[in-house]
Structure formats: structure tokens, C-alpha cells
Short mmCIF file of C-alpha atoms and ligand atoms in Angstrom, two decimals:
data_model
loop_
_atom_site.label_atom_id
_atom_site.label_comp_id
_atom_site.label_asym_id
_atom_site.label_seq_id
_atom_site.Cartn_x
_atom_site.Cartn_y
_atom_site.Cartn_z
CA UNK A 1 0.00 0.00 0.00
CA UNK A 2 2.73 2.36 1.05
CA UNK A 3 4.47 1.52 -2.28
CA UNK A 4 1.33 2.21 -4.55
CA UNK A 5 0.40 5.65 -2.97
CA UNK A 6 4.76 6.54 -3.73
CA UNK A 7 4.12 5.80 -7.31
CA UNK A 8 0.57 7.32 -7.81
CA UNK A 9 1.40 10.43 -5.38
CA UNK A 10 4.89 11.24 -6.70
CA UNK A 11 4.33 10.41 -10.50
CA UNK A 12 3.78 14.40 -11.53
CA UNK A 13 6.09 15.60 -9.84
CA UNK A 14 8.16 12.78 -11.74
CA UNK A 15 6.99 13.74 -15.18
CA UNK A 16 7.97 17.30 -13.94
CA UNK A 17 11.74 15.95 -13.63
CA UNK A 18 11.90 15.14 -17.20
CA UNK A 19 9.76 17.31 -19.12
CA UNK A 20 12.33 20.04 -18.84
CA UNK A 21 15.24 17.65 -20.04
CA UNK A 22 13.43 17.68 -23.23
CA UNK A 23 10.89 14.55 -23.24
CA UNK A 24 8.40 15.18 -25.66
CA UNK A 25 5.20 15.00 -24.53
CA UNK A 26 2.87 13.17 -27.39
CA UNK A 27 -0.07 13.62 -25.34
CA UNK A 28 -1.49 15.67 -21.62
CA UNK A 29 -4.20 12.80 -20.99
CA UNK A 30 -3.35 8.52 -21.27
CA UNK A 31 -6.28 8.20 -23.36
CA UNK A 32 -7.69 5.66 -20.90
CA UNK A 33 -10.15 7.36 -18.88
CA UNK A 34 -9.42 4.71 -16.25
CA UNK A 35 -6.03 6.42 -16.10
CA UNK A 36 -3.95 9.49 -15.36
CA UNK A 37 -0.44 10.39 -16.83
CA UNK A 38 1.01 11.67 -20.16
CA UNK A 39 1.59 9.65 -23.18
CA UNK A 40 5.50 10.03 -24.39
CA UNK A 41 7.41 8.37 -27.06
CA UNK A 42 8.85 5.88 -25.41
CA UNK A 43 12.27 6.00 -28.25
CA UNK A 44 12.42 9.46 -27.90
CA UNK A 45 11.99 9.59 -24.10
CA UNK A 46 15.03 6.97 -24.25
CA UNK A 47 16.82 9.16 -26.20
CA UNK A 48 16.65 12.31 -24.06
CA UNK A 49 17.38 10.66 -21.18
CA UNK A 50 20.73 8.70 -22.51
CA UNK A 51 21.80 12.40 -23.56
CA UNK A 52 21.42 13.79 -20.14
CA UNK A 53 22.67 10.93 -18.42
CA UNK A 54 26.21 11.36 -20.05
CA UNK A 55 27.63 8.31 -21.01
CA UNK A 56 25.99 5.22 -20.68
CA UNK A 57 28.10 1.51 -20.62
CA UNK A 58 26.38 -1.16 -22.17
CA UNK A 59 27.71 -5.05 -20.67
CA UNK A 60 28.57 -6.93 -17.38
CA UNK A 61 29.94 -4.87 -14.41
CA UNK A 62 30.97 -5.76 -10.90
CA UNK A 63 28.42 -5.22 -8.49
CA UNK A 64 29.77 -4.95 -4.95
CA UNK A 65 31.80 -1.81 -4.40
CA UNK A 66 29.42 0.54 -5.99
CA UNK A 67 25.89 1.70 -4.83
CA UNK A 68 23.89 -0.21 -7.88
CA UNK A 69 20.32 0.32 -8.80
CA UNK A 70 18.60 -3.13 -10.11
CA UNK A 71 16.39 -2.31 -12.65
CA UNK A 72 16.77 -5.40 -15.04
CA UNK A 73 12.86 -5.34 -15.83
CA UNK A 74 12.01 -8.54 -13.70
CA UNK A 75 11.92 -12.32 -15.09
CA UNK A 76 9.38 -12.19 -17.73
CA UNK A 77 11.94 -13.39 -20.41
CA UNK A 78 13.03 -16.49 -18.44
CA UNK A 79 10.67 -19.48 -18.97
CA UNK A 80 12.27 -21.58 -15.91
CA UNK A 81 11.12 -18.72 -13.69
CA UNK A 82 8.07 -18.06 -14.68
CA UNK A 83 7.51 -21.48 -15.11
CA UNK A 84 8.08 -22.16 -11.18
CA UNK A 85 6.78 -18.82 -9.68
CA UNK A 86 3.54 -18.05 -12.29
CA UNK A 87 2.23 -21.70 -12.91
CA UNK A 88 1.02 -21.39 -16.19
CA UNK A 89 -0.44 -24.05 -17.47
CA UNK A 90 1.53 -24.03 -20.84
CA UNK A 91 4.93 -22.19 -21.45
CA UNK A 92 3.35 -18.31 -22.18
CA UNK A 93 4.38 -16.21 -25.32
CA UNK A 94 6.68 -13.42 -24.81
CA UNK A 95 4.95 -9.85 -25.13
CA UNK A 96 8.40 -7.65 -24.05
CA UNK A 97 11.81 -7.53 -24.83
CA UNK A 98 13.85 -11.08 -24.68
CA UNK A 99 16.42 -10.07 -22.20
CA UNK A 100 14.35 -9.50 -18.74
CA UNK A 101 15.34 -12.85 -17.26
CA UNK A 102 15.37 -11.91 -13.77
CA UNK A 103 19.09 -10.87 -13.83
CA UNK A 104 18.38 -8.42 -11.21
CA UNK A 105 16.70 -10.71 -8.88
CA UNK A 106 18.81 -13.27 -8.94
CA UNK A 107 21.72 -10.75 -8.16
CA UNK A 108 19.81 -9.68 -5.13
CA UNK A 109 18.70 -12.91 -3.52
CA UNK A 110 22.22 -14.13 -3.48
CA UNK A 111 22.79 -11.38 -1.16
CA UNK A 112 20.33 -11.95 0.72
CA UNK A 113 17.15 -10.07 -0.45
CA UNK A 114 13.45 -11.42 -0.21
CA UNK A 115 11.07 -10.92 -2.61
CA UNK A 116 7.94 -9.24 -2.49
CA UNK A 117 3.88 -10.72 -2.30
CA UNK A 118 2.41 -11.07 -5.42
CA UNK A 119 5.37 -13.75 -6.94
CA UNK A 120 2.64 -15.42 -9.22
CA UNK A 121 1.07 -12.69 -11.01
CA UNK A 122 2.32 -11.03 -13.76
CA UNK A 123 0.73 -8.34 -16.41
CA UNK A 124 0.13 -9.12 -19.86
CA UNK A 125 -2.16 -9.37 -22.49
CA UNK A 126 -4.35 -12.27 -24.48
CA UNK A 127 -2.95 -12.45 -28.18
CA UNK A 128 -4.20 -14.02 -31.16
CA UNK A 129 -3.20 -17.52 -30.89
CA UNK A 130 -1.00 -16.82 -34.34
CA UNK A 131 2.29 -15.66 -35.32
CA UNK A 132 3.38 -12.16 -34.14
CA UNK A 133 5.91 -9.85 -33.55
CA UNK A 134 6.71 -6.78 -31.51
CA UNK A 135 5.37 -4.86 -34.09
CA UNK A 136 2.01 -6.84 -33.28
CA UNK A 137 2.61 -6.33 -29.20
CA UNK A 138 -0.06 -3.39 -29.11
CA UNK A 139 -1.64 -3.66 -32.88
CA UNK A 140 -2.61 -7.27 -32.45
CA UNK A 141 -3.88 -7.79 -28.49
CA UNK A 142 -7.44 -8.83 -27.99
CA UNK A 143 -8.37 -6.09 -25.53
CA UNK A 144 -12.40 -6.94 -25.21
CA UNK A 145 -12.54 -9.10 -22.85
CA UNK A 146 -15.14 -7.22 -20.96
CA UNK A 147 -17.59 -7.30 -23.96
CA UNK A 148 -16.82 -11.03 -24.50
CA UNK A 149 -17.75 -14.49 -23.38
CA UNK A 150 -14.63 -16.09 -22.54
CA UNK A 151 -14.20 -19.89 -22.55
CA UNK A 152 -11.56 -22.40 -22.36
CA UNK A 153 -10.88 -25.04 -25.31
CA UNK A 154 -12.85 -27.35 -23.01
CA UNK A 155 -15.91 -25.72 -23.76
CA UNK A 156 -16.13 -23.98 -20.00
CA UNK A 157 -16.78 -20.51 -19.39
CA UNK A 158 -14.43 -19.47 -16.78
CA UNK A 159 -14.71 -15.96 -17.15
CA UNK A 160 -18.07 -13.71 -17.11
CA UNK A 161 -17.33 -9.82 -18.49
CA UNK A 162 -18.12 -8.66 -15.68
CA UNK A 163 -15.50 -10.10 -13.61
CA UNK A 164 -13.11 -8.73 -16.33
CA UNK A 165 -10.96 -5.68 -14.31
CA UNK A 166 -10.14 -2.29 -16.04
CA UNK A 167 -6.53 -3.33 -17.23
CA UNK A 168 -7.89 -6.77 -18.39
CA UNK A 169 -4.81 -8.30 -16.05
CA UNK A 170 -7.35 -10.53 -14.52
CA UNK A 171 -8.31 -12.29 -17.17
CA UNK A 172 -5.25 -12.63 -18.81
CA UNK A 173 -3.77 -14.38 -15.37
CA UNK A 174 -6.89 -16.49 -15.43
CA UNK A 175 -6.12 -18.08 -19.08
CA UNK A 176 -2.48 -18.57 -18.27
CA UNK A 177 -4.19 -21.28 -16.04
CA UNK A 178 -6.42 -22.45 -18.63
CA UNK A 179 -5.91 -25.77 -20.82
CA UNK A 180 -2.88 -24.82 -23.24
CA UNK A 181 -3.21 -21.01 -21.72
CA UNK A 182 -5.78 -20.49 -24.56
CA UNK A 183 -9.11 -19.18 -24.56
CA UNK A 184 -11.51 -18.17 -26.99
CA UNK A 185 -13.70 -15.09 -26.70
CA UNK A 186 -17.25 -15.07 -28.34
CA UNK A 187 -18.81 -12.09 -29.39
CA UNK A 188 -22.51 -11.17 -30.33
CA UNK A 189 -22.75 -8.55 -33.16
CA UNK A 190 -23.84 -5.93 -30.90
CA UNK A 191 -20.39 -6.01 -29.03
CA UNK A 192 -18.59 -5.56 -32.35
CA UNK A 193 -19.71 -1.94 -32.28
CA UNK A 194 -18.19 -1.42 -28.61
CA UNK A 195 -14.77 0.94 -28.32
CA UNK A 196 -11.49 0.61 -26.68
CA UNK A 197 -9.80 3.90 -26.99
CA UNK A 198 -9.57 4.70 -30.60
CA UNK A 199 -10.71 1.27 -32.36
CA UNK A 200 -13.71 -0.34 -32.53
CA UNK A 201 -13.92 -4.26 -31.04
CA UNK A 202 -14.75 -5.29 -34.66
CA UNK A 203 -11.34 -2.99 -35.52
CA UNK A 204 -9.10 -5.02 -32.75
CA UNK A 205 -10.73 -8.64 -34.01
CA UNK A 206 -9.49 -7.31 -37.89
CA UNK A 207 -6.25 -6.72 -36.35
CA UNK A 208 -6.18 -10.57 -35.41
CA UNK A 209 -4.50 -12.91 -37.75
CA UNK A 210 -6.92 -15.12 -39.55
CA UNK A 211 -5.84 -18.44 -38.23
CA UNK A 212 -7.02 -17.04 -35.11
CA UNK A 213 -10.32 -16.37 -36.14
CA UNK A 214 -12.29 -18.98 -35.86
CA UNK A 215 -15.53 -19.93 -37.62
CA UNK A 216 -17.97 -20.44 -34.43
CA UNK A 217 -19.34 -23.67 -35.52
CA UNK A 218 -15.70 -24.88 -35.90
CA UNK A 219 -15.02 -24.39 -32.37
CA UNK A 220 -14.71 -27.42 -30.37
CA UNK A 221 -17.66 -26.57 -28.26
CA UNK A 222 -20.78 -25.26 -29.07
CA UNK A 223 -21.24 -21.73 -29.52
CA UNK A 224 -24.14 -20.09 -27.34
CA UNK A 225 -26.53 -18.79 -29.23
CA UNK A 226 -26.08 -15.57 -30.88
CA UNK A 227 -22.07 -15.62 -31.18
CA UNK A 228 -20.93 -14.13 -34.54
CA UNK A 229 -17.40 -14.24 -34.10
CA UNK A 230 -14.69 -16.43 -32.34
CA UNK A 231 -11.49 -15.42 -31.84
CA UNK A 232 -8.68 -18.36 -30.44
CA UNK A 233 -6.53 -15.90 -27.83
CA UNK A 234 -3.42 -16.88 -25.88
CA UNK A 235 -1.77 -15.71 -22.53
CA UNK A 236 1.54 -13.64 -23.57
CA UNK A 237 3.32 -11.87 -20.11
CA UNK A 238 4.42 -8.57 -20.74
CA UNK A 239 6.24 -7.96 -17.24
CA UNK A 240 6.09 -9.90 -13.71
CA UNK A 241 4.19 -7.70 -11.20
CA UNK A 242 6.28 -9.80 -8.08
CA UNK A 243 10.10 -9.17 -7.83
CA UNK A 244 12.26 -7.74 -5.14
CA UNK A 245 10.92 -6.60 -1.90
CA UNK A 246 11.88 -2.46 -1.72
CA UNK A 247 10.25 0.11 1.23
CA UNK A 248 9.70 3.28 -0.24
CA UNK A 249 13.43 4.44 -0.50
CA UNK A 250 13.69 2.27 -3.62
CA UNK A 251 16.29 0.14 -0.75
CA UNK A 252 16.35 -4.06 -1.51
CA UNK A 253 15.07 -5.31 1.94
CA UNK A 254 15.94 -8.49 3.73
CA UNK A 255 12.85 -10.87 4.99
CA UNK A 256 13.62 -9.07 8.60
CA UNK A 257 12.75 -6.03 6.64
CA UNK A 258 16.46 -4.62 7.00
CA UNK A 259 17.99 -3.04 3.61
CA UNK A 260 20.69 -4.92 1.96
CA UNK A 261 23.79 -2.62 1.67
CA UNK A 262 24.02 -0.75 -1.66
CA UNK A 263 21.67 -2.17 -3.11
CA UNK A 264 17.95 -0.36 -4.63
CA UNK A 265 15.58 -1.78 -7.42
CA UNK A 266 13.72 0.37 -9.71
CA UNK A 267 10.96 -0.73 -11.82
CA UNK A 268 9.57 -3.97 -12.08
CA UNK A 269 12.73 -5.78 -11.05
CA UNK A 270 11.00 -4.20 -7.58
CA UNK A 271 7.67 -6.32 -6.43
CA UNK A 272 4.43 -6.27 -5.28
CA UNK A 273 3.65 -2.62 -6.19
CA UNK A 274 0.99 -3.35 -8.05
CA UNK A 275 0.02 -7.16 -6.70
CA UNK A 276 -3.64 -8.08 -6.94
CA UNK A 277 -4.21 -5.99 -9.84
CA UNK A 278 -2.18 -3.86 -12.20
CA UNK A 279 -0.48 -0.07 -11.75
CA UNK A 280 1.41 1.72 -14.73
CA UNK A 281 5.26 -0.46 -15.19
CA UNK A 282 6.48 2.84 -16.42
CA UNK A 283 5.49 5.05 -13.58
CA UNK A 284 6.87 2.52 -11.08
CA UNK A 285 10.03 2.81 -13.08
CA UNK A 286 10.42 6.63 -12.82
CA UNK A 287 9.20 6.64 -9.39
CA UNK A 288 11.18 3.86 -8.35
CA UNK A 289 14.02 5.04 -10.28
CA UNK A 290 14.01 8.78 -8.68
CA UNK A 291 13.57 8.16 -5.28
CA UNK A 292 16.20 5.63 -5.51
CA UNK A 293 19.16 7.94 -7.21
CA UNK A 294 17.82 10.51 -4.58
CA UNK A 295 18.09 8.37 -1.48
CA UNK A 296 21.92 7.13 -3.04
CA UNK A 297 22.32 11.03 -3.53
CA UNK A 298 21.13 12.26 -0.38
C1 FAD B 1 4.08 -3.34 -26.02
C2 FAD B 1 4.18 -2.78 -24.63
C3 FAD B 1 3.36 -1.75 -24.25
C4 FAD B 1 3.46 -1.22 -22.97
N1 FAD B 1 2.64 -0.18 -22.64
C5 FAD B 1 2.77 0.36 -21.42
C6 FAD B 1 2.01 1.51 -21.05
O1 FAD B 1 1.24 2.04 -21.86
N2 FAD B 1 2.15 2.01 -19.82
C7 FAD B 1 3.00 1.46 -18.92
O2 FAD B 1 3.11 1.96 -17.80
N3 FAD B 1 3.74 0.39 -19.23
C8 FAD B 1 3.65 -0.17 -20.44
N4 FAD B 1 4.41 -1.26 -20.77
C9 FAD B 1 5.25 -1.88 -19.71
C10 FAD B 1 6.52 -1.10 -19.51
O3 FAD B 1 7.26 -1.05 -20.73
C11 FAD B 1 7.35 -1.78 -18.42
O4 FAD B 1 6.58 -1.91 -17.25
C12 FAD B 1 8.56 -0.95 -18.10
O5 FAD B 1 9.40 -0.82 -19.25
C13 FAD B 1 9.37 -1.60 -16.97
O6 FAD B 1 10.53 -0.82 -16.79
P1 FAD B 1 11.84 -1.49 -16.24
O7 FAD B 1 12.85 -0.40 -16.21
O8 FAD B 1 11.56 -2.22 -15.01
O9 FAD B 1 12.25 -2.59 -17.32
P2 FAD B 1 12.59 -2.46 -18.89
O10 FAD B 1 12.04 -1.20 -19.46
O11 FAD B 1 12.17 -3.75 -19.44
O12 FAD B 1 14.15 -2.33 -18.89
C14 FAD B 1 14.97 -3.35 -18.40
C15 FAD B 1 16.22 -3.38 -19.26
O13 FAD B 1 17.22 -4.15 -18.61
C16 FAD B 1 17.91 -4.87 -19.60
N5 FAD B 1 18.60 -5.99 -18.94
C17 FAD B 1 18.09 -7.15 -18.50
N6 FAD B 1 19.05 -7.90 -17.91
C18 FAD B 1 20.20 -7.16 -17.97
C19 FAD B 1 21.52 -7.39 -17.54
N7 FAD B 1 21.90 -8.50 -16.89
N8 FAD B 1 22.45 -6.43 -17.78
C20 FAD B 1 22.11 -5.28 -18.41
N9 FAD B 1 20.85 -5.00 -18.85
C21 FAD B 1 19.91 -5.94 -18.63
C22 FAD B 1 16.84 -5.27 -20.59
O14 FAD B 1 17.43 -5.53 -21.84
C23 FAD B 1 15.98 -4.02 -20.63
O15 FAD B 1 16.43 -3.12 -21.62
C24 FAD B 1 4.37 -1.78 -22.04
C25 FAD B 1 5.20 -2.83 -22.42
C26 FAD B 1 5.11 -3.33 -23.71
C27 FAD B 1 6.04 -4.45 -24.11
#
């Protein structure tokens, strides 16, 4: 709790750090109504802040001597862990970058960290059960849960809309669990008129490739009545939402809730933040991040 009202109470005054070092700003408002924050470019963003960083080393370093800020972007990349901590019940695509394989945390427990609640969540989205790409990571997800019915290749409908939370993380955790971490969500024409932000459900179902569209009486159930469309989704993890355990100086604690010497974790390589549901990965990084170099600073 303490964590989560950090990273919602100090995130403008974060976006006020780097505005001024030249972040452009693509947009005042998320576009989520659900959500607050501004929308940056996140290349661009990168770019400004490698410039003001001065220079930046790219490879292995020793880790002891210096005060050293994990912030590897958790384990999502690493199939063993997620494996043992998430459960799923098949291996789950990869929605992120292929380097996150819990570098940090394994860094940190050999000196004697603990990690945080919230181990076997993680947030992610439900993708066409197809071939994609990271240019497909945000074109391609099925984000209409909460205007579908949701069932699992067995034919069971483990997942009513209205169960389905703002972010969709719910669900997504739910089919991770599911027979083959599939599911397939039914629609009724009326729902293909629905919005998420800009597109249309009808618009993110196009977006799906067409191997994962699915003719409903070729599903291996039967449709209820009234389904026009199927679409054949699968769990992909995007980041793990449990990591380190961190108190609200960004410091790596111990299970006796001491800090481990020099050592602070920033983003999602920190855990729990957002456990039991799903917070902005980006603000906990600049939160994180900030009061971290300012507790090392100060
Ligand atoms: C398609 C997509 C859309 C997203 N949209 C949003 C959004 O709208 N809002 C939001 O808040 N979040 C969003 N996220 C999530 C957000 O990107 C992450 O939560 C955030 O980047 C986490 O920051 P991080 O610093 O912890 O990790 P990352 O940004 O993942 O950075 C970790 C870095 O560490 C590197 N690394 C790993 N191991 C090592 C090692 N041993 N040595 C050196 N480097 C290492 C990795 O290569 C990586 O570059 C999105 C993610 C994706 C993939």
C-alpha cells in the first residue's frame, strides 16, 4: 500500500523531472479514462534521457563496491522462472523484450534479499493464438474481454465480463491457467460496435491474424446462441508484477525487513507494487528510479 500511494502520489512531480530535459510530450491525458499520466514516445523519451545521463556503458559490471540500482525489468523473459513462480499451465508467449530474465533478482537474492507478495502474477495481455511480432505487441492484443464471453478449449466458461478488471490483467492471469493457456472469446454482433480507446472491437478482431479467427461452428464446443465471431486468444506476459521486496526508499530489503547494503531496485525488477491488480510499469520505473538515485544522492 505504502508503495502504490509513492508511485501514484509522486508520478507528476516525476513527469515534472523530465519534461524540462526535453521529453516530448505526445499527449497531456493517457487516453484511458481509467487512467492518469502523459503519453511520451517511449524511443524518444530513451533518447533524451541517454543524452542527459552522459555516457551510458552497455555489458557486465561488478556489483559490490558501488551503490547499484537493479532495474533489469524482472523475469518475464526467463521461462524456468516463470515457469516455477507463475504456474502457467503451458509455457506463455513473450509480449516484451527477450532479455528481462530476472538478472536483477537473482543478483539480489544471493545477497540476501526477499522478494515481495504477489510472486505469481504477472501483467500481460491475451494475443491471437497466431504468429506475431513486436510490431504486433499493441496492434494485435485482444483487448475486449469485458464485452466477451470467454471460454476455455474445453468448452467452460471461466470468465463472465463482468469479472473482467479495467486493465484486463485478470483475465489474462486467469487463461495462463487455462488448458494450453488459450481461450476463446465469443462475441454477439452488438459487441462488435463497442470501443477501446480509438478502435472499434470489430477494428481489434481485424487486427487478429486469420488463423485465429475462428468460424464459431468450428469451435470445439458449441457456440451459445447468438455468437458471430470467435477469436482463439493466448496468454503472452508482458512484465512480472512480483520481484524484489523495496520500502519506499527504492532500498532491496531483507525478509527481517532490513535493507541490503548498496543495493535499490527500480521498476519492475521491484515487487508487489501493483500485486492483486495492475499499476502503470512505467510510472513505477520513474518513481522507483528517482527516489532511488535521490536516497543514493542524499
Ligand atoms: C508493447 C508494450 C506496451 C506497454 N505499454 C505500457 C504503457 O502504456 N504504460 C506502462 O506503464 N507500461 C507499459 N508497458 C510496460 C513497460 O514497458 C514496463 O513496465 C517498463 O518498461 C518496466 O521498466 P523497467 O525499467 O523495469 O524494465 P525495462 O524497461 O524492461 O528495462 C529493463 C532493461 O534491462 C535490460 N537488462 C536485463 N538484464 C540485464 C543485464 N543482466 N544487464 C544489463 N541489462 C539488462 C533489458 O534488456 C531491458 O532493456 C508496455 C510494455 C510493452 C512491451
Amino acid at each position: 500500500m505504502g508503495l502504490q500511494r509513492l508511485v501514484g502520489g509522486r508520478l507528476d512531480r516525476s513527469h515534472d523531472w523530465r519534461v524540462p530535459l526535453g521529453a516530448p510530450v505526445v499527449c497531456e491525458e493517457t487516453g484511458n479514462p481509467a487512467t492518469v499520466g502523459k503519453r511520451f514516445d517511449p524511443a524518444a523519451l530513451l533518447d533524451v534521457l541517454v543524452k542527459a545521463s552522459g555516457p551510458v556503458a552497455l555489458g557486465s559490471a561488478h556489483l559490490h563496491d558501488e551503490p547499484t540500482i537493479l532495474c533489469t525489468g524482472g523475469f518475464a523473459a526467463s521461462p524456468e522462472l516463470v515457469e516455477h513462480h507463475i504456474r502457467p499451465a503451458a509455457r506463455l508467449r513473450l509480449r516484451a523484450n527477450p532479455w528481462s530474465t530476472g538478472d536483477g533478482l537473482s543478483h539480489a537474492l544471493a545477497r540476501g534479499a526477499a522478494t515481495s507478495v504477489g510472486l505469481a502474477e504477472f501483467y500481460g495481455r491475451n494475443m491471437p493464438d497466431a504468429e506475431w511480432g513486436e510490431a504486433d505487441f499493441v496492434r494485435a492484443a485482444q483487448l475486449y474481454g469485458r464485452h466477451a464471453r470467454i471460454f476455455d478449449e474445453d468448452g467452460r466458461e471461466f470468465f463472465t465480463a463482468g469479472e473482467v478488471s479495467w486493465s484486463e490483467t485478470n483475465v489474462v492471469q486467469a487463461t495462463a491457467r487455462r488448458p494450453g493457456a488459450r481461450a476463446y472469446y465469443l462475441l454477439e454482433k452488438q459487441a462488435l460496435a463497442e470501443r477501446i480507446r480509438e478502435r472499434t472491437v470489430a477494428e481489434l478482431v481485424a487486427a487478429a491474424p486469420p488463423e485465429a479467427r475462428v468460424d464459431p461452428a468450428d469451435l470445439p464446443f458449441e457456440a451459445p446462441a447468438g455468437t458471430v465471431v470467435a477469436v482463439r486468444v493466448v496468454a503472452a506476459i508482458t512484465h512480472t508484477i512480483g520481484g524484489l521486496a523495496v520500502d519506499e526508499r527504492a532500498r532491496v530489503l531483507r525478509a527481517d525487513g532490513t535493507a541490503v547494503d548498496g543495493l535499490w531496485a527500480a521498476g519492475v525488477d521491484a515487487g508487489g507494487v501493483a500485486a492483486g491488480g495492475y499499476a502503470s510499469g512505467l510510472a513505477q520505473a520513474l518513481v522507483l528510479g528517482l527516489a532511488a538515485a535521490e536516497d543514493i544522492a542524499y
